[in-house]
Coordinates of C-alpha atoms in Angstrom, one line a residue:
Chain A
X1 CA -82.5 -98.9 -1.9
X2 CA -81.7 -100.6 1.2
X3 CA -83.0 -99.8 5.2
X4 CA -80.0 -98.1 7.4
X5 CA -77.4 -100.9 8.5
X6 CA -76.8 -99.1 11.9
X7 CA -77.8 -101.5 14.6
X8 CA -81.1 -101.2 16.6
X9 CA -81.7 -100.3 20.2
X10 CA -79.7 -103.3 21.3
X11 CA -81.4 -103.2 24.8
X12 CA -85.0 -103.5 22.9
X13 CA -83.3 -106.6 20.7
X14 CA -81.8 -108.2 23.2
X15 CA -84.9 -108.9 24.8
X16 CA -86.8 -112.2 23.6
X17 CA -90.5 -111.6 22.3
X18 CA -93.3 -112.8 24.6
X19 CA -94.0 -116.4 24.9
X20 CA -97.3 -115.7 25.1
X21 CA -97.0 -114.7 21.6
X22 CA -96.5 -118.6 20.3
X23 CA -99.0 -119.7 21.6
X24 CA -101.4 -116.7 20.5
X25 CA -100.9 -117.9 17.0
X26 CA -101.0 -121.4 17.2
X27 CA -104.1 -121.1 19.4
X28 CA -105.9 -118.6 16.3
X29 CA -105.1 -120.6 13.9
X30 CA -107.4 -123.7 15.2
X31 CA -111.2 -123.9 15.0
X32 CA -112.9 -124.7 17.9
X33 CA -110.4 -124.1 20.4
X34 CA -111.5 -123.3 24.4
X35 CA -109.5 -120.6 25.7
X36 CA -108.1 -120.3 29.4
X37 CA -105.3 -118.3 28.1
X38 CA -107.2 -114.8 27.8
X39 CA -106.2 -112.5 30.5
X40 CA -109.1 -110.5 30.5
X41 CA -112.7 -110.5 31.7
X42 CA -115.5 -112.7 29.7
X43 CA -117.8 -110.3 31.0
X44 CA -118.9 -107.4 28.8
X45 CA -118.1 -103.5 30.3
X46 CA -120.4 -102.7 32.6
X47 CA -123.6 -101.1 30.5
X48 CA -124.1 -97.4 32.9
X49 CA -120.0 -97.1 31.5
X50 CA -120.3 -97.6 28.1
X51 CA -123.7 -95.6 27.8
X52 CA -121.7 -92.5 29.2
X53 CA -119.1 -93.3 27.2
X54 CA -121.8 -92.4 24.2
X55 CA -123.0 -90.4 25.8
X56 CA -119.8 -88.3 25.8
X57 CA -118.6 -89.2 22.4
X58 CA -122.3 -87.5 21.3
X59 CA -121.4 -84.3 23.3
X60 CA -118.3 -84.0 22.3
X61 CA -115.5 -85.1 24.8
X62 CA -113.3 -86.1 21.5
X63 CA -110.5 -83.8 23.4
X64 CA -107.3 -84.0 25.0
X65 CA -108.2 -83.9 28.9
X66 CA -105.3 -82.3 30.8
X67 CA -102.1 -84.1 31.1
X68 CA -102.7 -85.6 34.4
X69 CA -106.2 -86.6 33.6
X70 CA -109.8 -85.3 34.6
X71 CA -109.3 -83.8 38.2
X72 CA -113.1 -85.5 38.9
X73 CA -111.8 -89.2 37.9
X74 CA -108.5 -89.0 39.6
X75 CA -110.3 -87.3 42.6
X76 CA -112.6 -90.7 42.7
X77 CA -109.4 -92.3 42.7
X78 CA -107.9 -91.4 45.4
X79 CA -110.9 -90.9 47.7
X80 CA -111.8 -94.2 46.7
X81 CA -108.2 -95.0 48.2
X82 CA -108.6 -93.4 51.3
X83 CA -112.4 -95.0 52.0
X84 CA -111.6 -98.4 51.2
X85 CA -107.7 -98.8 52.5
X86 CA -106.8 -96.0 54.5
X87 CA -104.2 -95.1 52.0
X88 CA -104.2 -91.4 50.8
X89 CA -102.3 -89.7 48.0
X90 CA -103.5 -85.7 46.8
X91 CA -105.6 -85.6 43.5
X92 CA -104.0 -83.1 42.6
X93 CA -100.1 -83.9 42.1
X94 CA -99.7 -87.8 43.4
X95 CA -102.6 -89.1 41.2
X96 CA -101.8 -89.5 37.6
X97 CA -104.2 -90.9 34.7
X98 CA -102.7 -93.7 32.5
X99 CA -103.3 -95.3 29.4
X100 CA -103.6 -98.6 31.4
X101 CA -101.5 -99.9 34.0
X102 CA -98.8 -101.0 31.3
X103 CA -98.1 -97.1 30.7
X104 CA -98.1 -96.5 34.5
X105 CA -95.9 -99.1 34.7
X106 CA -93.5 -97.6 32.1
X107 CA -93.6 -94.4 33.9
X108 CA -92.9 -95.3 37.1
X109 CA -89.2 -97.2 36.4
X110 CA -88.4 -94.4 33.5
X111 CA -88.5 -92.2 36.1
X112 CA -87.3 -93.9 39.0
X113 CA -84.0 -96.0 37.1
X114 CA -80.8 -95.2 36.4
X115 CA -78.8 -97.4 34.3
X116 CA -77.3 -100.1 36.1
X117 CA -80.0 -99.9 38.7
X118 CA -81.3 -103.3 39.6
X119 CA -84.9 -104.1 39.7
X120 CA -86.5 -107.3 42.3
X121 CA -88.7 -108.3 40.5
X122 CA -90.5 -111.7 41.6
X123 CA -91.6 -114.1 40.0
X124 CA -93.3 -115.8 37.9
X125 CA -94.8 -112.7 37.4
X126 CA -96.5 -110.7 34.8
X127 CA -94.8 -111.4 31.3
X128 CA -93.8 -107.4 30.9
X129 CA -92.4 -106.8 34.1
X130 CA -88.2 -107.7 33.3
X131 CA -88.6 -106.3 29.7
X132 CA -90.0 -102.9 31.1
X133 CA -86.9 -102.6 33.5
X134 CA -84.6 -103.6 31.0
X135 CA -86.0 -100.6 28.5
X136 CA -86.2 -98.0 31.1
X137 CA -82.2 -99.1 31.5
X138 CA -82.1 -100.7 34.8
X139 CA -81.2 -104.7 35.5
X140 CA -83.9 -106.7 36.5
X141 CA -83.5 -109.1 39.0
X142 CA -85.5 -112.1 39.2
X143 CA -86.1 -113.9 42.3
X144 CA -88.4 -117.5 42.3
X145 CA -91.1 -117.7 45.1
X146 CA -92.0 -120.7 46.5
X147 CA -95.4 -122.4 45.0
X148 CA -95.3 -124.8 48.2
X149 CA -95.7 -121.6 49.9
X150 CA -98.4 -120.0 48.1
X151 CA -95.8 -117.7 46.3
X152 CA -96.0 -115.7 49.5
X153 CA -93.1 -112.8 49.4
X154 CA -91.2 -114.2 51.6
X155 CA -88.9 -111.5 53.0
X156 CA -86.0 -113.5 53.5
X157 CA -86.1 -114.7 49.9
X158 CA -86.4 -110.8 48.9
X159 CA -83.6 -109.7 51.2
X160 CA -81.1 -112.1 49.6
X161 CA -81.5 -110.6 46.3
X162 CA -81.1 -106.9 47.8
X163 CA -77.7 -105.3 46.5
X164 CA -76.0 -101.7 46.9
X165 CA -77.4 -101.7 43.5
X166 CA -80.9 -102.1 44.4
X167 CA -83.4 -99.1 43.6
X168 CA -86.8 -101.0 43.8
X169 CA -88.7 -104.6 44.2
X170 CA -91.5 -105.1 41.9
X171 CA -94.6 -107.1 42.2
X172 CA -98.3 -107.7 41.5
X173 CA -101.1 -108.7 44.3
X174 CA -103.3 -110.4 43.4
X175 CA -100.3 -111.9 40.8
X176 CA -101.1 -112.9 37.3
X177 CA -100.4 -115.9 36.8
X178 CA -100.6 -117.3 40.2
X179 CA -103.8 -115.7 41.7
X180 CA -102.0 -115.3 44.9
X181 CA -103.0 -112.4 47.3
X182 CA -99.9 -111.1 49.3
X183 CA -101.0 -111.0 52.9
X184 CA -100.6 -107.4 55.1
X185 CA -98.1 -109.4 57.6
X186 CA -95.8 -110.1 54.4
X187 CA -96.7 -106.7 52.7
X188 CA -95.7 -105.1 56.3
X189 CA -92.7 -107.0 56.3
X190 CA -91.4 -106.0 53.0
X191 CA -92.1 -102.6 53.9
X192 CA -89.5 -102.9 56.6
X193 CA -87.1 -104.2 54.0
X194 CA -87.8 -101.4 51.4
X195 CA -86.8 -98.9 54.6
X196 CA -83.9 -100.6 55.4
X197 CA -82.3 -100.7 52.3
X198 CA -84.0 -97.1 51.1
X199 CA -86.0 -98.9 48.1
X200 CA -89.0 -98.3 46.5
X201 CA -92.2 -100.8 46.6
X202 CA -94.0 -100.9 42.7
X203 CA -96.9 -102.5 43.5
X204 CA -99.7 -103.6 40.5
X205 CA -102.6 -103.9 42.3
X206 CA -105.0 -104.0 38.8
X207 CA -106.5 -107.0 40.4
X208 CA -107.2 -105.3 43.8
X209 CA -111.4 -105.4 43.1
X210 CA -111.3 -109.5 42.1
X211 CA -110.3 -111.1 45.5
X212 CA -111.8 -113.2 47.6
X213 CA -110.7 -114.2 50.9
X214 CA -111.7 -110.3 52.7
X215 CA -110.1 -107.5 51.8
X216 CA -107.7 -106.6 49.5
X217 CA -104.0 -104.8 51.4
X218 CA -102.5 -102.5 49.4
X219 CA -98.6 -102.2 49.5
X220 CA -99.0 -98.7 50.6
X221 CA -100.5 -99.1 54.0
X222 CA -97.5 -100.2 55.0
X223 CA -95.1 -97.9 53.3
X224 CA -97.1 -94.3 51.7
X225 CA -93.9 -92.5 51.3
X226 CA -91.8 -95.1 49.0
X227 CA -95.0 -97.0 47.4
X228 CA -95.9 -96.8 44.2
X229 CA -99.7 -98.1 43.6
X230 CA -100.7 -99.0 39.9
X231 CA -104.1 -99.6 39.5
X232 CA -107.0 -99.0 36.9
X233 CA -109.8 -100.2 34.8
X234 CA -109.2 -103.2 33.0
X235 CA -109.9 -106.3 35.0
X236 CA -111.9 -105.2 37.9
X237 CA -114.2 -103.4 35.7
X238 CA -114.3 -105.5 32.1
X239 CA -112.8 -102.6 30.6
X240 CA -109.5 -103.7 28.6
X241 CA -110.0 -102.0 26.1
X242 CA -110.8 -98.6 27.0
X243 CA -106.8 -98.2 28.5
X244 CA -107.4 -96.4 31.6
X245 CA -105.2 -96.9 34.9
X246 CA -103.5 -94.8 37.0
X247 CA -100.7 -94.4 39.6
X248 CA -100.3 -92.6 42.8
X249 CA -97.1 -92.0 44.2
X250 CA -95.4 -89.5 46.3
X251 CA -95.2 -85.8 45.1
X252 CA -91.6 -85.6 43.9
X253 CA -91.8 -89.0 41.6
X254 CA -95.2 -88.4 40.4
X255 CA -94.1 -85.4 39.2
X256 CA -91.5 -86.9 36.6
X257 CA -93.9 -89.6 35.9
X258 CA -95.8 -86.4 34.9
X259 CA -93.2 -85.1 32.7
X260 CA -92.7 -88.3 31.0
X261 CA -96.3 -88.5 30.2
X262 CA -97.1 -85.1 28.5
X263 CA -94.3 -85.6 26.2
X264 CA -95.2 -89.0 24.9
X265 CA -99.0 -89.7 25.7
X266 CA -100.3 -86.4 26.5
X267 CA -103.6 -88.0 28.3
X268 CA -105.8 -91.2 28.7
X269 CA -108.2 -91.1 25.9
X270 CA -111.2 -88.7 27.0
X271 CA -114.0 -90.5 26.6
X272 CA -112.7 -94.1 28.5
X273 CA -111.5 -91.4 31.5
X274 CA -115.5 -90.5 31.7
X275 CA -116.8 -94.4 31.3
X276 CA -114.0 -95.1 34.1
X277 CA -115.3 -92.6 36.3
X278 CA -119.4 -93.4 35.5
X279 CA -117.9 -97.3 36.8
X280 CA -116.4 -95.7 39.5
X281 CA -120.0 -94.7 40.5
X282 CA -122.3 -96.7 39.5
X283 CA -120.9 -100.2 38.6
X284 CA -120.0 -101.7 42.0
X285 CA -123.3 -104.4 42.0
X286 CA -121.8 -105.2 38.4
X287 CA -118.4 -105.8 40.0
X288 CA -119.6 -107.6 42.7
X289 CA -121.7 -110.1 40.5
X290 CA -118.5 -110.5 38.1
X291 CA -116.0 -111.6 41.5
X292 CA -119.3 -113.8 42.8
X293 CA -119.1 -115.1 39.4
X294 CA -115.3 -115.8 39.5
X295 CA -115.4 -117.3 42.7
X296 CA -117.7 -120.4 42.0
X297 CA -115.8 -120.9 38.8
X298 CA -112.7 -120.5 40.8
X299 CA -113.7 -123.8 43.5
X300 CA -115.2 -125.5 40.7
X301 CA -112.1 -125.6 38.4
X302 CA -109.6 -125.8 40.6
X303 CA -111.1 -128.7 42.3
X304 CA -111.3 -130.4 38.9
X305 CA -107.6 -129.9 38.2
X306 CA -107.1 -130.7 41.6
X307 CA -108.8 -134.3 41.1
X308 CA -107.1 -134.6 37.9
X309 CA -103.9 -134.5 40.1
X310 CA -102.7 -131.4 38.6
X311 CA -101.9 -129.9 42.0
X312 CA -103.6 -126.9 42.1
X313 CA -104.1 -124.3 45.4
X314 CA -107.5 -122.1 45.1
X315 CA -105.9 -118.9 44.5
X316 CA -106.8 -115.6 46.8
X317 CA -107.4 -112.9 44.0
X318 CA -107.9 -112.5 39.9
X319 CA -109.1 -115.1 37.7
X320 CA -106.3 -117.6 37.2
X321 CA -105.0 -120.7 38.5
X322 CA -101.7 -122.1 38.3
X323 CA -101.8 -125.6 38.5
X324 CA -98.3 -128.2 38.5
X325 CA -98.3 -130.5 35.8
X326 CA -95.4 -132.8 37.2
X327 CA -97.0 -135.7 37.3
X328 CA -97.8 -135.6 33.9
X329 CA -94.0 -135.9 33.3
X330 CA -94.4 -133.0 30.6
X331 CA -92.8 -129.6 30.6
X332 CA -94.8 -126.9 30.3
X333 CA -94.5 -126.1 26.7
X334 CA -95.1 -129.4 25.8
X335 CA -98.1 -129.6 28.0
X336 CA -99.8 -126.4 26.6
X337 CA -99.2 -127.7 22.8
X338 CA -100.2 -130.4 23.4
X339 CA -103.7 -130.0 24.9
X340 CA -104.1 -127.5 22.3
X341 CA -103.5 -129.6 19.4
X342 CA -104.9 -132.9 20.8
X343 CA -108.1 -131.5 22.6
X344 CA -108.2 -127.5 21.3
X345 CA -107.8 -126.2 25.2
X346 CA -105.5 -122.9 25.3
X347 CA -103.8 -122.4 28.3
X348 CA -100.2 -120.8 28.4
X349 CA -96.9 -122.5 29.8
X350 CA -95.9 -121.2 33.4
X351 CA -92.3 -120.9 31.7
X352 CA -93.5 -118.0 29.8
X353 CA -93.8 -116.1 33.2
X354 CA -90.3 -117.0 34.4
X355 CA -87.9 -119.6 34.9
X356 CA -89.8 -120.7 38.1
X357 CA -92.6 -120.9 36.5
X358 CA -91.8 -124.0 34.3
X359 CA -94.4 -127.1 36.1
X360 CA -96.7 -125.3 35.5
X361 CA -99.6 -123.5 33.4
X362 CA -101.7 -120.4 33.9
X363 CA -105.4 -121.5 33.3
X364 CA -107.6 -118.6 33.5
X365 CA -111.3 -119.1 34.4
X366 CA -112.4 -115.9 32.8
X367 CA -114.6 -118.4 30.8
X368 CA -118.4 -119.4 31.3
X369 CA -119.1 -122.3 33.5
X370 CA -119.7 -125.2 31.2
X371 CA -117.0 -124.4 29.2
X372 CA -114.9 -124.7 32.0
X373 CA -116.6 -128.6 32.7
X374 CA -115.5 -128.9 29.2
X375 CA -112.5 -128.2 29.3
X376 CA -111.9 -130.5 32.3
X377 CA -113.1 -133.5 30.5
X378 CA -110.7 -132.4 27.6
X379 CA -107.9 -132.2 29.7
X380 CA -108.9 -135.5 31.8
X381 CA -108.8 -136.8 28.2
X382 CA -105.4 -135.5 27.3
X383 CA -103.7 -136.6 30.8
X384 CA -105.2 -139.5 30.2
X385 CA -103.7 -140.8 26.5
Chain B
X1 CA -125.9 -119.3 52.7
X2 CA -127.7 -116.7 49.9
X3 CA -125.0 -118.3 48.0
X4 CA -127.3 -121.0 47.8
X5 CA -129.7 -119.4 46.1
X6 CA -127.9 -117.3 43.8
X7 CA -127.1 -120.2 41.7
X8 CA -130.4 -121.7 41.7
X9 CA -131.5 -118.7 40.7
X10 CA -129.6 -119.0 37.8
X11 CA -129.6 -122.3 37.0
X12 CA -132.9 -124.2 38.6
X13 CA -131.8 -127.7 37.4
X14 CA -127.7 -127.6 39.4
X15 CA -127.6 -130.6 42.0
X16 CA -126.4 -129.9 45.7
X17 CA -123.5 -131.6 44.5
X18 CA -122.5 -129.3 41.8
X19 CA -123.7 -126.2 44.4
X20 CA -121.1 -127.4 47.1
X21 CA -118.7 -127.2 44.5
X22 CA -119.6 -123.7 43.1
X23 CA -120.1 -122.2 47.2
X24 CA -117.8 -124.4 49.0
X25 CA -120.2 -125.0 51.4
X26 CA -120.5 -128.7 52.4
X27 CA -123.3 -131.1 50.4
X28 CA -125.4 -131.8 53.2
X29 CA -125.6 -128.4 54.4
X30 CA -126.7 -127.3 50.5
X31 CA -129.6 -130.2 50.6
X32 CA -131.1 -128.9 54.3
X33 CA -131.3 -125.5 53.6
X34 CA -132.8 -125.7 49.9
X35 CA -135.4 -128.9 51.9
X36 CA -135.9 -125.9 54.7
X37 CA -136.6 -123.4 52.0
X38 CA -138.7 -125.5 50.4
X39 CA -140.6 -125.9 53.5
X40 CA -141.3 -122.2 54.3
X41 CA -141.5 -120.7 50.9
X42 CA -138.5 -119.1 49.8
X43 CA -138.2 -121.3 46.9
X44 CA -141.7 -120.9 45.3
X45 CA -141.5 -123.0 42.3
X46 CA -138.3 -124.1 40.3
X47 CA -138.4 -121.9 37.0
X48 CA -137.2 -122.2 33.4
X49 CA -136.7 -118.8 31.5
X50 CA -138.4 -119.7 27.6
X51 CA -138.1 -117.3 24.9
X52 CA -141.9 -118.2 23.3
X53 CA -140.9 -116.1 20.5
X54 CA -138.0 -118.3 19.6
X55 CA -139.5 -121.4 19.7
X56 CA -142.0 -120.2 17.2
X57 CA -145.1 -119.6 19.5
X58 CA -147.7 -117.2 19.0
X59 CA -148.7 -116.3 22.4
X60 CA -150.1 -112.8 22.7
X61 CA -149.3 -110.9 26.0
X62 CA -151.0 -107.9 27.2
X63 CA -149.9 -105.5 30.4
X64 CA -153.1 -104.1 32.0
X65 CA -153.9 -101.1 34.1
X66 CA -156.6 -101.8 36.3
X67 CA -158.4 -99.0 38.1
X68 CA -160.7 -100.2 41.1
X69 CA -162.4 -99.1 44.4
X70 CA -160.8 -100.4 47.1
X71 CA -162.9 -101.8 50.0
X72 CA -163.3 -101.0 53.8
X73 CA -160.7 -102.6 55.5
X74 CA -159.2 -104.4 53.1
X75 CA -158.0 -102.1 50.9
X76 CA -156.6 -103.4 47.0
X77 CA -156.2 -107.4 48.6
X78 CA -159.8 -108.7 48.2
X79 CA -160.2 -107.5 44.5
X80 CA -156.2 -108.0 43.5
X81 CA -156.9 -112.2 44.7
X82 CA -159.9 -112.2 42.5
X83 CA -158.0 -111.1 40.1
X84 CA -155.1 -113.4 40.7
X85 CA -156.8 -116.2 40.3
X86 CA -157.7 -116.2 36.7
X87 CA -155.6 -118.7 34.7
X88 CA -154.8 -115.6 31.5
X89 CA -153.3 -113.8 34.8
X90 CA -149.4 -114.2 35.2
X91 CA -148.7 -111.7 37.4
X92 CA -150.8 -108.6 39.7
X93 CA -149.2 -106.2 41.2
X94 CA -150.0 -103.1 43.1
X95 CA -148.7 -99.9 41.6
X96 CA -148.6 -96.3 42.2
X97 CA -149.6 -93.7 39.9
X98 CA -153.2 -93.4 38.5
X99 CA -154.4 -97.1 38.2
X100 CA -154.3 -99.0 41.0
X101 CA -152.8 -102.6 39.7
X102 CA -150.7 -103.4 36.8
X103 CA -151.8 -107.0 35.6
X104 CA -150.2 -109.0 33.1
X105 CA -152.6 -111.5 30.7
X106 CA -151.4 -114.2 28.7
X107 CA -153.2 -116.0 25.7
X108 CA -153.6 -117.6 22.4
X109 CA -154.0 -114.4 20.2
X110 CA -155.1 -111.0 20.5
X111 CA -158.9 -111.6 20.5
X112 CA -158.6 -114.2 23.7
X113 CA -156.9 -111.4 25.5
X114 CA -159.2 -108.6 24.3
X115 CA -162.2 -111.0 25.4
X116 CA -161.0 -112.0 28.6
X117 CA -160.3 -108.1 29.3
X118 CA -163.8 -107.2 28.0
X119 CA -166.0 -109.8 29.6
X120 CA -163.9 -110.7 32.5
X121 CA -161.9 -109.0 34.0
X122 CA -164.2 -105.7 33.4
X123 CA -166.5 -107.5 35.1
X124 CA -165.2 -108.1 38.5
X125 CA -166.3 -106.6 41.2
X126 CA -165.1 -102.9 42.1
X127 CA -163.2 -102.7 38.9
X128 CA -163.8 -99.4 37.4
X129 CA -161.6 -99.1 34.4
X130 CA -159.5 -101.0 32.7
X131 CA -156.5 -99.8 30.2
X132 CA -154.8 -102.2 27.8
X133 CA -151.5 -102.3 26.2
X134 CA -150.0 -105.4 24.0
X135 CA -147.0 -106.5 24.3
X136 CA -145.4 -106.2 21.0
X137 CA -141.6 -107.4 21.5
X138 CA -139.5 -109.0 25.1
X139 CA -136.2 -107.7 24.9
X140 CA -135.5 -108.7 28.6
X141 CA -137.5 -111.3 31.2
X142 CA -137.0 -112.1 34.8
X143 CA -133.7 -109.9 34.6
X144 CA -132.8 -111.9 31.8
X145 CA -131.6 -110.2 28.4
X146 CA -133.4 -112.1 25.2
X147 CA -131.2 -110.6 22.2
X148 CA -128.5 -112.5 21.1
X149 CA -125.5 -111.8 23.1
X150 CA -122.4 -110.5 21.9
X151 CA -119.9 -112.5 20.4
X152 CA -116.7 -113.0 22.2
X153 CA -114.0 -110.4 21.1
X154 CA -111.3 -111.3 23.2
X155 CA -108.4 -113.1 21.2
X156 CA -107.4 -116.7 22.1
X157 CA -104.4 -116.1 24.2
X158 CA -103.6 -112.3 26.1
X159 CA -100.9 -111.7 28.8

C-alpha cells in the first residue's frame, strides 16, 4: 500500500520549518545546557490562577464556553482596555477569546486576506508572522528596521514598502526578539499611513504588561477603527500553557474572525478562560514583581554583553535582548552553535527572525539571576577562545 | 530608591556595586542611602533565611497565645517588652481576637519550651493565661516558600 501521490498544500511546503527548531534539538540533546532561548516566563503562573483553575475543574467547567468566550473574561478585557489606554472595543461583538495569540493571529489575516494581498510585515519579528500570511494566502512583505535606530517603525521605511496591493502592516510592541517598545509619536505616525493608504494595523501587543520605560501605547489609540489588538495571557501572566489570548477589533471583522473560530476551535479551553480572568483580578502584585524582576536582570545582562562588546541597547519591553555579534566576526548561526557546543549557553540566531536579523542573537533573560552571571562568564569564555 | 531595598531584601549579601547594576541607580548613591538607612533604622539587621529542618537541626518552635491585663496608661507595651526581652522569644506581636499577643518561642526540644512557658513566661507580671501550640512543620518563612520548588518545564529553546 502506498500514501496518495497528489502533492501537498504547496503554499504550507513551500514554507521552510522554523529555525528555532534546529536549534531546539541540538540544545535538548546536551546536559547541562543554560538556556536564553525560551520565550516564555521562568516564573511559575501566578498561584490565586491556578487554584481557580482547580477549583473549576472540581466544579465542573470541563465544557465548551460559548464561541466568543465567557462574556465576564472578555468584559475584563476590554474594560481593562478602556481603564488603562483609553482604547474601547464592545464585549460583546469586538472582543473575541483565543486559544493564544497565535490563533488570534490566524484569525485576523484569514479573515482579512485575499490571495495576492500583501502583508508589511517588519522585521525581524516574531518567527510565525510571514508563514501565517503566507497560509492565510496573502504575500508577505518584509521590510528591515534599523537596529542603530532602536528598530523604531520608522514611517518612511514602512511607506516605501506600501503597494496598491497592500491590505495591512503587521507588527509586535514590545517585539520579540528585539525588546523594542514602539513609541506613541511613531505608533501615531503609522496610523496616518494606515489612513492614507486605507490599511489595516495588526498589532501583537502580548508583551504590553512587561515594559519598562512608563506606559505601554497601544496601536489603537491612534487608529480604533482599522486596529487590530492581539493580546492575552501568556507572557505577562506566566501562563503559556493555559492558551488564552484574545483580539478586539472593529465589529464587521471581528465578526468573521468569529466565524472562522466556531468552525475550527469552537472556544478557549474553559477552565484557562476562568484562571485568565481570576489573573485578571487578583494577580497584578504578581505581575508587577515578575517585570521588577525582569528589569534588574534586564540592566544587569545587557550591561554584561554590553562590556563583552557585544553591542547591545537595554531594550523597552519583554524579556529579550538582541545583542550584535560583529565583532566576533561570526555569523549568527555559527555564533549560537557554537556557544552551545563549546560552553552549553542556548541562545537562537537573529537570522531565524529575518534576513535583518543576521548579527545578531535573541538572548532572553527569562532566566534566574546567577544563571544569567553564568552565562556571561561562559560567553566571555567563548568570545574569548 | 525602594529599589534599593527590594534587592537587599532578597539577597542581604549583593554589594552596591552589583545593586547599581540591578537598579540603575548610580554606586555612590546605592552606598549613602543603604549608610542613611542604616543610620535611622530602616535596615534593622542584615538577615539570612535557614531552613533548620534541612540542615538537620532539632529546634522545637512553639507559637503562643498570651492573654494579659493591660495597665493604666500604657496599655499591652509595658508587659509585651517584658516579654520581648527573653532570649526563647523571636517574635511578640499584638493581635486581635481573644488573646491579646501572639508570641513565638524557640528552643532545644519540647521540654525547654514547655518549661520556659510554665515557669516563665506564666510568670510575668499581668499575664493571665497562656495557650500553646507547637510548631510541627514550616512550609513558608519570611515570605519565603521552603518546599522544593518546581522543576523547570519549559523546553530549551521556544519562539
Amino acid at each position: 500500500m502506498s500514501a496518495p501521490q497528489k502533492p501537498f498544500s504547496r503554499t504550507v511546503a513551500a514554507i521552510p520549518p522554523s529555525g528555532i527548531r534546529k536549534f531546539f534539538d541540538l540544545a535538548q540533546s546536551m546536559q547541562g545546557v543554560i538556556s536564553l532561548g525560551v520565550g516564555e516566563p521562568d516564573f511559575p503562573t501566578p498561584w490565586s490562577a491556578r487554584e481557580a483553575a482547580i477549583h473549576a475543574l472540581e466544579h465542573g467547567a470541563t465544557t465548551y464556553t460559548s464561541n466568543s468566550g465567557l462574556l465576564e473574561l472578555r468584559e475584563a478585557i476590554t474594560d481593562d482596555l478602556a481603564d488603562r489606554y483609553g482604547v474601547r472595543y464592545r464585549a460583546a461583538d469586538e472582543c473575541l477569546i483565543t486559544s493564544g495569540v497565535s490563533e488570534g493571529l490566524d484569525l485576523t489575516l484569514r479573515a482579512l486576506l485575499n490571495p495576492g494581498d500583501e502583508v508589511i510585515v517588519p522585521e525581524p519579528c516574531y518567527v510565525a508572522y510571514q508563514p501565517c500570511v503566507a497560509f492565510a494566502g496573502g504575500i508577505p512583505v518584509p521590510v528591515a528596521l534599523d537596529p542603530g535606530d532602536a528598530y523604531r517603525l520608522d514611517p518612511a521605511i514602512i511607506g516605501a514598502a506600501i503597494t496598491e496591493n497592500t491590505k495591512a502592516i503587521l507588527f509586535g510592541s514590545p517585539s520579540n526578539p528585539t525588546g523594542s517598545a514602539q513609541s506613541a509619536a511613531d505608533l501615531e505616525a503609522l496610523a496616518a499611513l494606515a489612513r492614507e493608504h486605507d490599511l489595516w494595523l495588526i498589532s501583537d501587543e502580548i508583551y504590553d504588561r512587561l515594559t519598562y520605560h512608563g506606559t505601554h501605547t497601544p496601536a489603537a489609540v491612534s487608529a480604533p477603527e482599522r486596529t487590530v489588538t492581539l493580546g492575552g495571557f501568556s507572557k505577562s501572566y506566566a501562563m503559556t500553557g493555559w492558551r488564552v489570548g484574545y483580539a478586539c477589533a472593529p465589529e464587521p471583522l471581528a465578526q468573521l474572525m468569529h466565524r472562522i473560530h466556531q468552525y475550527t476551535m469552537l472556544c478557549a479551553p474553559h477552565m484557562s478562560q476562568i484562571a485568565a480572568l481570576e489573573a485578571m483580578r487578583t494577580a497584578q502584585d504578581d505581575v508587577d514583581e515578575m517585570v521588577a524582576d525582569y528589569d534588574r536582570r534586564r540592566r544587569l545582562f545587557s550591561k554584561g554583553l554590553d562590556e563583552l562588546g557585544l553591542t547591545c541597547p537595554v531594550p523597552g519591553g519583554a524579556f529579550y535582548v538582541f545583542p550584535s555579534i560583529a565583532s566576533t566576526g561570526m555569523t549568527s548561526e555559527e555564533f549560537a552553535e557554537g556557544l552551545l557546543t563549546q560552553e552549553k549557553v542556548a541562545v537562537v540566531p537573529g537570522n531565524v527572525f529575518g534576513p535583518s536579523g543576521e548579527g545578531h542573537v535573541r538572548c532572553s533573560y527569562a532566566t534566574a539571576l546567577p544563571q544569567l552571571e553564568t552565562a556571561l562568564e561562559r560567553i566571555a569564555r567563548f568570545i574569548g577562545s | 530608591m525602594r529599589e534599593i531595598l527590594t534587592v537587599l531584601e532578597s539577597d542581604a549579601h549583593a554589594s552596591a556595586e552589583r545593586i547599581a547594576t540591578l537598579t540603575g541607580i548610580d554606586e555612590a548613591t546605592v552606598r549613602e542611602h543603604i549608610a542613611a538607612w542604616e543610620a535611622s533604622g530602616v535596615i534593622r539587621r542584615y538577615k539570612t533565611v535557614v531552613d533548620w529542618d534541612r540542615f538537620g537541626d532539632q529546634r522545637v518552635t512553639a507559637f503562643v497565645d498570651v492573654t494579659v491585663a493591660p495597665e493604666r496608661g500604657r496599655g499591652f507595651d509595658d508587659v509585651a517588652e517584658r516579654i520581648a526581652r527573653f532570649r526563647e522569644i523571636r517574635a511578640v506581636h499584638l493581635v486581635s481576637g481573644a488573646q491579646d499577643l501572639r508570641v513565638e518561642v524557640e528552643g532545644d526540644s519540647m521540654k525547654e519550651v514547655a518549661d520556659f512557658v510554665a515557669q516563665k513566661l506564666s510568670g510575668v507580671d499581668r499575664v493571665t493565661a497562656t495557650s500553646t501550640h507547637f510548631l510541627l512543620r514550616r512550609y513558608k518563612d519570611d515570605g519565603q516558600l521552603l518546599t522544593d520548588p518546581e522543576p523547570d518545564q519549559r523546553l530549551s529553546v521556544t519562539p
